[in-house]
Amino acid sequence: MAAEPTEVVRVDLTFESHDKQVRVPAGVTVFDAASWNGIAIDSTCGGHGTCRKCKVQILDGTVPVGRLDTRAFEPEQLRQGWRLACIANATESLRIHVPPLTTRPKASTVGVGRQVILRPSVVKRHLALAEPSLVDQRSDLRRVLDEITDITANVDPGVLATLPRTLRESDFSVTAVIADDRLIAVEAGDTTDRVFGVAIDLGTTTVVATRMDLTTGTPAAVASALNRQQPFGADVISRISATMLDPDALARLRELAHQTMAELVADACAEAGVDAEHVYDAAIAGNTTMTQIAMGIDPEPLGVAPFIPATDAFPTVLASEMGLAIHPRARAFLFPSLGAYVGGDIIAGALASGMDRDKRLRLFIDIGTNCEIILADGERLLATAAPAGPAFEAASISCGMRAAAGAIEAVAIADDGLRLQVIEDAEPVGICGSGLVDAVAELARVGLLDHSGRFVSDEQAAVIAPTLADRLVDLEGGRAFRLAEAADGAGIYLTQRDVRELQFAKAAISTGWKLLLQQAHVAERDVQQVLLAGSFGTYLSARNAIRIGLVPKIPALRVVSAGNVAGEGAKMALLSGPERNGATALIEAIDYIELSDRSDFNDLFVDELAFPGS
Amino acid sequence: MTPDDVLKALYDETLVGNAPAVLEWTGKGLEMGMTPEEILFEALIPSLEEVGARFERGDFFVPEMLISGKAMSGALDVLRPLLAQTGVETVGTFVMGTVKGDVHDIGKNLVNIMLEGAGFQVIDLGVQCPPEKFIAAIEEHQPEIVGMSAFLTTTMPMFKANINAIEKAGLRNDLIVMVGGAPVTQEYADAVGADGYAADAATAVRRAKELLAQRRAARAARV
């Protein structure tokens, strides 16, 4: 039995000064809640409780006085409700006054129209230090720390080795690099204009690295490549089974993931001649299997029921431990996972799509071999995973191919016959996932495929679509529709079995979102937006996805391609510590619904195999 | 109305999955004095064979197969006690389960339908079956064939584990072990020491019958 989703306790925060009311999970800090909703509060440490600048006044509601509050405020101010926003946990609804800003914070638009206030974990300070003398006998380190008045930083021991030389060679003009309240470097001269981080979308198939300029919040360079683990199999299950068969495979796969990421990061730096040492932070969004393998954690339990991940929240590790040749003391943030099949990539995607902060009823659907679905309506967040199989990658399709030159990527049936769109306008050699969806949807629309997904008889075809009827043929092993003549004389066909493969895939996905809608007691027509995540979603025709029942039957304009949201989420985590906390808060806020656990799954799945009626 | 009309009606109605009609024609046939064997072997089983053939070509899909199977089992519920009375032997007993660590069962259920449709008595152990469950079922039901299903490459190794456990329990002897599931291949089946493999439900039934015939011939030769 699937558990009823537990009630997520949410509280309303009213920012009186901004005339804005927001609803957030209880326990979130006022600072994070404000940041997530585009309300800037002064801060130089990025919400780590060290700069004591994020002063707000609680007008209604109670926030207990914290230890740091007593240092930041006079007793009278505490009585008036003044608190540091970054340690003020909102456990009840509050009305809050935010004083006008003393600095102008930068914001950046990332993800699905998300405004992110720039609060990177990495902060640089240029320091013009007084030279030591017989009178001023402070140590080198003390001399540096004394100049950083607004952040209480711990010191990474690695800083010390080169500190004396750096100070003296640069005439005591240096730049301190503080990451997450740790002093990780002291660099010669003023390097404050060079602060970078890398956002990595660690996909099973493709890996994308984006070098972000943390001073402006903009992407500086992007590089992508196939995951070098490819020879071990196309999907996560085959990678996991590789580790089960060969005791050396895990180490090898880990190495290959590291190599892939390292190469991309190097490329993203080389492009503009950026020194990799000026990259101080990394955020990695990968599915649970990719993340566990990259960390060298045995993935076997992920591949076998009951599908248990090693951990939900991964510890922050040194970037070098993930094979990244950036600053040696830079750390890497790994997105947490909700379960074996709703991983960090999906959490990053949900973050980028603002799934937890939109009152509309929305569905987030990431179509792949494994399809992840999130339902949100401002109150509830439900997630599930559906095994769609490889049809959308066209791997199990007779004339299927990846979306590359020569692939039929779009199909339309017009009055005068069949129209094909082929990638790079090449001679067609096969069909890719988006073309497959189009072909099936169009054939169903004109009636050459019946409601159950079966090709109609030749006699019926001659009546229904005389111009196309001769394309319907009997091949060895069943009926097929000829899409095109290939250059070698053989045809490119859509076979009856191909249609069935697509039906299996779409049924797995629609069963997933239908069960989530059922769980939330909402109707399909009430869905206000469907976000299609991932590269496949970008090429899919919304109209045809609706027609075959892959997504809910709503106006096509409400089915929106969201692009590489996992990568966007990783960028957000680089640009803002509060957003990073938001990813962790999502793990708490989302209820996972296991489909294979439901006794009605099979019945619903079988019902979903057919195409929806018009 | 002749018995041939009844057989024709049973065949057609099973093919389209009209359960009430199949049940009705079964009753009529029995009233007319037709034997349960006749109804089973001359109408229901051939009809399900046609279902399997159409499924292989893709003309029939899972829903069609399920409703045909359901129509047939309605008739079987009526026929089974009668067949037992007349002492007609089933084609064979087939113990079936999805292996431990795997929760997929739609494919396995389709094979069950086709096996029942071919006259096998099928004992379905469900999903996530550990070796002990297979062994207990073999001891209890004395099947000729054990079938194991796995949908994931990560759970396929359980075939070998199950076969080892069956051997260790001293039950392997004459038992036929068949394996199947989306990622399984003939090569894999051979490697784990299974006796049979099939890529789909219709082939699975053919293969099961072949293996059974071979086994019986071998046994007869020994006697």
mmCIF file of C-alpha atoms in Angstrom, chain B:
data_model
loop_
_atom_site.group_PDB
_atom_site.id
_atom_site.type_symbol
_atom_site.label_atom_id
_atom_site.label_comp_id
_atom_site.label_asym_id
_atom_site.label_seq_id
_atom_site.Cartn_x
_atom_site.Cartn_y
_atom_site.Cartn_z
ATOM 1 C CA MET B 1 -27.483 -25.736 -33.530
ATOM 2 C CA THR B 2 -24.717 -28.279 -33.898
ATOM 3 C CA PRO B 3 -21.677 -28.856 -31.667
ATOM 4 C CA ASP B 4 -19.636 -27.321 -34.461
ATOM 5 C CA ASP B 5 -21.635 -24.101 -34.135
ATOM 6 C CA VAL B 6 -20.863 -24.083 -30.426
ATOM 7 C CA LEU B 7 -17.158 -24.637 -31.040
ATOM 8 C CA LYS B 8 -17.117 -21.890 -33.650
ATOM 9 C CA ALA B 9 -18.892 -19.468 -31.314
ATOM 10 C CA LEU B 10 -16.550 -20.320 -28.429
ATOM 11 C CA TYR B 11 -13.520 -19.812 -30.653
ATOM 12 C CA ASP B 12 -14.746 -16.456 -31.954
ATOM 13 C CA GLU B 13 -15.974 -15.077 -28.650
ATOM 14 C CA THR B 14 -12.740 -16.057 -26.874
ATOM 15 C CA LEU B 15 -10.750 -14.338 -29.609
ATOM 16 C CA VAL B 16 -12.595 -11.046 -29.066
ATOM 17 C CA GLY B 17 -12.610 -11.539 -25.293
ATOM 18 C CA ASN B 18 -16.356 -11.617 -24.776
ATOM 19 C CA ALA B 19 -16.329 -13.306 -21.349
ATOM 20 C CA PRO B 20 -20.108 -13.521 -20.745
ATOM 21 C CA ALA B 21 -20.654 -15.083 -24.176
ATOM 22 C CA VAL B 22 -17.838 -17.601 -23.669
ATOM 23 C CA LEU B 23 -19.361 -18.612 -20.367
ATOM 24 C CA GLU B 24 -22.794 -18.887 -21.943
ATOM 25 C CA TRP B 25 -21.607 -21.017 -24.882
ATOM 26 C CA THR B 26 -19.661 -23.253 -22.498
ATOM 27 C CA GLY B 27 -22.892 -23.903 -20.571
ATOM 28 C CA LYS B 28 -24.819 -24.562 -23.780
ATOM 29 C CA GLY B 29 -22.188 -26.973 -25.035
ATOM 30 C CA LEU B 30 -22.234 -28.956 -21.801
ATOM 31 C CA GLU B 31 -26.064 -29.030 -21.880
ATOM 32 C CA MET B 32 -25.891 -30.442 -25.380
ATOM 33 C CA GLY B 33 -23.759 -33.234 -24.030
ATOM 34 C CA MET B 34 -20.388 -32.049 -25.339
ATOM 35 C CA THR B 35 -17.417 -33.137 -23.214
ATOM 36 C CA PRO B 36 -15.271 -30.656 -21.327
ATOM 37 C CA GLU B 37 -12.220 -31.939 -23.261
ATOM 38 C CA GLU B 38 -13.914 -31.162 -26.555
ATOM 39 C CA ILE B 39 -14.696 -27.615 -25.460
ATOM 40 C CA LEU B 40 -11.201 -27.073 -24.123
ATOM 41 C CA PHE B 41 -9.091 -28.689 -26.829
ATOM 42 C CA GLU B 42 -11.188 -27.923 -29.876
ATOM 43 C CA ALA B 43 -12.283 -24.373 -29.155
ATOM 44 C CA LEU B 44 -10.626 -22.591 -26.250
ATOM 45 C CA ILE B 45 -7.034 -23.727 -26.748
ATOM 46 C CA PRO B 46 -7.022 -23.124 -30.539
ATOM 47 C CA SER B 47 -8.532 -19.695 -29.938
ATOM 48 C CA LEU B 48 -5.802 -18.753 -27.469
ATOM 49 C CA GLU B 49 -3.216 -20.079 -29.912
ATOM 50 C CA GLU B 50 -4.570 -17.616 -32.453
ATOM 51 C CA VAL B 51 -4.398 -14.872 -29.813
ATOM 52 C CA GLY B 52 -0.727 -15.735 -29.332
ATOM 53 C CA ALA B 53 -0.054 -15.687 -33.053
ATOM 54 C CA ARG B 54 -1.710 -12.303 -33.436
ATOM 55 C CA PHE B 55 0.250 -10.972 -30.472
ATOM 56 C CA GLU B 56 3.483 -12.111 -32.119
ATOM 57 C CA ARG B 57 2.606 -10.094 -35.212
ATOM 58 C CA GLY B 58 1.619 -7.085 -33.097
ATOM 59 C CA ASP B 59 -2.001 -7.273 -34.291
ATOM 60 C CA PHE B 60 -3.046 -8.032 -30.754
ATOM 61 C CA PHE B 61 -1.662 -6.107 -27.843
ATOM 62 C CA VAL B 62 -1.610 -6.574 -24.087
ATOM 63 C CA PRO B 63 -5.216 -5.466 -23.490
ATOM 64 C CA GLU B 64 -6.585 -7.804 -26.178
ATOM 65 C CA MET B 65 -4.531 -10.668 -24.801
ATOM 66 C CA LEU B 66 -5.675 -9.973 -21.264
ATOM 67 C CA ILE B 67 -9.361 -9.881 -22.129
ATOM 68 C CA SER B 68 -9.117 -13.066 -24.198
ATOM 69 C CA GLY B 69 -7.301 -14.718 -21.320
ATOM 70 C CA LYS B 70 -9.941 -13.524 -18.911
ATOM 71 C CA ALA B 71 -12.735 -14.849 -21.122
ATOM 72 C CA MET B 72 -11.014 -18.202 -21.253
ATOM 73 C CA SER B 73 -10.410 -18.444 -17.510
ATOM 74 C CA GLY B 74 -14.106 -17.842 -16.887
ATOM 75 C CA ALA B 75 -14.846 -20.972 -18.925
ATOM 76 C CA LEU B 76 -11.961 -22.860 -17.299
ATOM 77 C CA ASP B 77 -13.460 -22.245 -13.852
ATOM 78 C CA VAL B 78 -16.509 -24.188 -15.022
ATOM 79 C CA LEU B 79 -14.575 -26.865 -16.887
ATOM 80 C CA ARG B 80 -11.792 -27.589 -14.378
ATOM 81 C CA PRO B 81 -13.879 -29.521 -11.797
ATOM 82 C CA LEU B 82 -15.487 -31.506 -14.609
ATOM 83 C CA LEU B 83 -12.124 -32.290 -16.161
ATOM 84 C CA ALA B 84 -10.849 -33.441 -12.755
ATOM 85 C CA GLN B 85 -13.864 -35.790 -12.422
ATOM 86 C CA THR B 86 -13.263 -37.343 -15.786
ATOM 87 C CA GLY B 87 -9.628 -37.830 -14.897
ATOM 88 C CA VAL B 88 -8.285 -35.866 -17.830
ATOM 89 C CA GLU B 89 -4.691 -34.906 -17.187
ATOM 90 C CA THR B 90 -3.545 -31.370 -17.641
ATOM 91 C CA VAL B 91 -0.855 -30.762 -20.211
ATOM 92 C CA GLY B 92 1.521 -30.142 -17.320
ATOM 93 C CA THR B 93 2.024 -28.134 -14.156
ATOM 94 C CA PHE B 94 3.983 -24.889 -14.423
ATOM 95 C CA VAL B 95 5.258 -22.987 -11.397
ATOM 96 C CA MET B 96 5.952 -19.343 -12.321
ATOM 97 C CA GLY B 97 7.417 -16.386 -10.462
ATOM 98 C CA THR B 98 9.283 -13.092 -10.848
ATOM 99 C CA VAL B 99 12.687 -13.338 -9.148
ATOM 100 C CA LYS B 100 13.734 -11.709 -5.895
ATOM 101 C CA GLY B 101 14.522 -8.002 -6.241
ATOM 102 C CA ASP B 102 12.199 -7.599 -9.225
ATOM 103 C CA VAL B 103 8.655 -6.287 -9.128
ATOM 104 C CA HIS B 104 7.680 -6.502 -12.790
ATOM 105 C CA ASP B 105 4.901 -8.900 -13.626
ATOM 106 C CA ILE B 106 2.937 -7.854 -16.702
ATOM 107 C CA GLY B 107 5.076 -9.951 -19.050
ATOM 108 C CA LYS B 108 4.978 -12.895 -16.684
ATOM 109 C CA ASN B 109 1.175 -12.639 -16.452
ATOM 110 C CA LEU B 110 0.902 -12.746 -20.240
ATOM 111 C CA VAL B 111 2.942 -15.950 -20.319
ATOM 112 C CA ASN B 112 0.638 -17.373 -17.640
ATOM 113 C CA ILE B 113 -2.403 -16.599 -19.785
ATOM 114 C CA MET B 114 -0.892 -18.301 -22.791
ATOM 115 C CA LEU B 115 0.154 -21.310 -20.692
ATOM 116 C CA GLU B 116 -3.327 -21.680 -19.250
ATOM 117 C CA GLY B 117 -4.665 -21.186 -22.727
ATOM 118 C CA ALA B 118 -2.562 -24.140 -23.816
ATOM 119 C CA GLY B 119 -3.935 -26.320 -21.037
ATOM 120 C CA PHE B 120 -1.183 -26.007 -18.445
ATOM 121 C CA GLN B 121 -2.016 -25.775 -14.775
ATOM 122 C CA VAL B 122 -0.200 -22.598 -13.717
ATOM 123 C CA ILE B 123 0.855 -21.862 -10.136
ATOM 124 C CA ASP B 124 1.751 -18.159 -10.002
ATOM 125 C CA LEU B 125 4.067 -17.230 -7.139
ATOM 126 C CA GLY B 126 3.859 -13.487 -7.846
ATOM 127 C CA VAL B 127 6.791 -11.057 -7.738
ATOM 128 C CA GLN B 128 9.981 -10.802 -5.651
ATOM 129 C CA CYS B 129 10.191 -14.579 -5.127
ATOM 130 C CA PRO B 130 13.267 -15.680 -3.182
ATOM 131 C CA PRO B 131 14.770 -19.127 -3.937
ATOM 132 C CA GLU B 132 13.032 -20.632 -0.903
ATOM 133 C CA LYS B 133 9.668 -19.743 -2.369
ATOM 134 C CA PHE B 134 10.445 -21.538 -5.618
ATOM 135 C CA ILE B 135 11.691 -24.571 -3.685
ATOM 136 C CA ALA B 136 8.624 -24.722 -1.435
ATOM 137 C CA ALA B 137 6.342 -24.497 -4.483
ATOM 138 C CA ILE B 138 8.261 -27.242 -6.310
ATOM 139 C CA GLU B 139 7.942 -29.519 -3.273
ATOM 140 C CA GLU B 140 4.248 -28.775 -2.900
ATOM 141 C CA HIS B 141 3.072 -28.856 -6.505
ATOM 142 C CA GLN B 142 5.589 -31.241 -8.126
ATOM 143 C CA PRO B 143 5.584 -29.234 -11.389
ATOM 144 C CA GLU B 144 7.167 -30.398 -14.604
ATOM 145 C CA ILE B 145 8.372 -26.875 -15.337
ATOM 146 C CA VAL B 146 9.508 -23.895 -13.274
ATOM 147 C CA GLY B 147 9.508 -20.498 -14.965
ATOM 148 C CA MET B 148 11.438 -17.484 -13.706
ATOM 149 C CA SER B 149 10.967 -13.945 -14.925
ATOM 150 C CA ALA B 150 13.327 -10.954 -14.594
ATOM 151 C CA PHE B 151 12.905 -7.541 -16.188
ATOM 152 C CA LEU B 152 16.181 -5.955 -15.062
ATOM 153 C CA THR B 153 19.761 -6.890 -15.879
ATOM 154 C CA THR B 154 20.403 -6.357 -12.174
ATOM 155 C CA THR B 155 17.953 -9.077 -11.160
ATOM 156 C CA MET B 156 18.815 -11.618 -13.874
ATOM 157 C CA PRO B 157 21.635 -13.070 -11.720
ATOM 158 C CA MET B 158 18.868 -14.466 -9.504
ATOM 159 C CA PHE B 159 18.228 -17.122 -12.180
ATOM 160 C CA LYS B 160 21.569 -18.691 -11.363
ATOM 161 C CA ALA B 161 21.006 -18.317 -7.632
ATOM 162 C CA ASN B 162 17.604 -20.002 -7.924
ATOM 163 C CA ILE B 163 18.921 -22.855 -10.054
ATOM 164 C CA ASN B 164 21.781 -23.431 -7.604
ATOM 165 C CA ALA B 165 19.338 -23.500 -4.701
ATOM 166 C CA ILE B 166 17.048 -25.934 -6.532
ATOM 167 C CA GLU B 167 20.026 -28.199 -7.236
ATOM 168 C CA LYS B 168 21.157 -27.999 -3.631
ATOM 169 C CA ALA B 169 17.666 -28.970 -2.481
ATOM 170 C CA GLY B 170 17.915 -32.045 -4.697
ATOM 171 C CA LEU B 171 14.997 -30.988 -6.896
ATOM 172 C CA ARG B 172 16.705 -30.279 -10.196
ATOM 173 C CA ASN B 173 16.674 -33.843 -11.670
ATOM 174 C CA ASP B 174 13.845 -34.000 -14.170
ATOM 175 C CA LEU B 175 12.620 -30.481 -13.560
ATOM 176 C CA ILE B 176 12.557 -28.184 -16.566
ATOM 177 C CA VAL B 177 13.714 -24.647 -15.815
ATOM 178 C CA MET B 178 12.653 -21.862 -18.164
ATOM 179 C CA VAL B 179 13.710 -18.214 -17.923
ATOM 180 C CA GLY B 180 12.471 -15.062 -19.608
ATOM 181 C CA GLY B 181 12.003 -11.309 -19.417
ATOM 182 C CA ALA B 182 12.844 -8.296 -21.553
ATOM 183 C CA PRO B 183 16.668 -8.268 -21.160
ATOM 184 C CA VAL B 184 17.118 -12.069 -21.159
ATOM 185 C CA THR B 185 18.685 -13.803 -24.162
ATOM 186 C CA GLN B 186 19.188 -17.427 -25.206
ATOM 187 C CA GLU B 187 22.897 -17.014 -24.467
ATOM 188 C CA TYR B 188 22.174 -15.811 -20.952
ATOM 189 C CA ALA B 189 19.727 -18.657 -20.393
ATOM 190 C CA ASP B 190 22.377 -21.143 -21.497
ATOM 191 C CA ALA B 191 25.011 -19.532 -19.301
ATOM 192 C CA VAL B 192 22.944 -19.867 -16.126
ATOM 193 C CA GLY B 193 22.072 -23.478 -16.959
ATOM 194 C CA ALA B 194 18.381 -23.011 -17.770
ATOM 195 C CA ASP B 195 16.703 -25.562 -20.032
ATOM 196 C CA GLY B 196 14.620 -23.115 -22.003
ATOM 197 C CA TYR B 197 14.131 -19.514 -22.969
ATOM 198 C CA ALA B 198 11.599 -17.653 -25.089
ATOM 199 C CA ALA B 199 11.372 -14.053 -26.205
ATOM 200 C CA ASP B 200 7.597 -13.741 -25.909
ATOM 201 C CA ALA B 201 4.523 -15.391 -24.474
ATOM 202 C CA ALA B 202 3.478 -17.386 -27.540
ATOM 203 C CA THR B 203 6.985 -18.749 -28.087
ATOM 204 C CA ALA B 204 7.226 -19.584 -24.390
ATOM 205 C CA VAL B 205 4.255 -21.928 -24.691
ATOM 206 C CA ARG B 206 5.673 -23.635 -27.780
ATOM 207 C CA ARG B 207 9.034 -24.045 -26.071
ATOM 208 C CA ALA B 208 7.410 -25.391 -22.893
ATOM 209 C CA LYS B 209 5.514 -28.007 -24.872
ATOM 210 C CA GLU B 210 8.653 -29.033 -26.785
ATOM 211 C CA LEU B 211 10.720 -29.367 -23.629
ATOM 212 C CA LEU B 212 7.951 -31.340 -21.976
ATOM 213 C CA ALA B 213 7.697 -33.719 -24.930
ATOM 214 C CA GLN B 214 11.483 -34.207 -24.969
ATOM 215 C CA ARG B 215 11.504 -34.877 -21.240
ATOM 216 C CA ARG B 216 8.681 -37.398 -21.507
ATOM 217 C CA ALA B 217 10.321 -39.133 -24.429
ATOM 218 C CA ALA B 218 13.587 -39.347 -22.509
ATOM 219 C CA ARG B 219 11.773 -40.747 -19.506
ATOM 220 C CA ALA B 220 9.926 -43.286 -21.615
ATOM 221 C CA ALA B 221 13.207 -44.375 -23.175
ATOM 222 C CA ARG B 222 14.675 -44.937 -19.729
ATOM 223 C CA VAL B 223 11.795 -47.168 -18.607
#
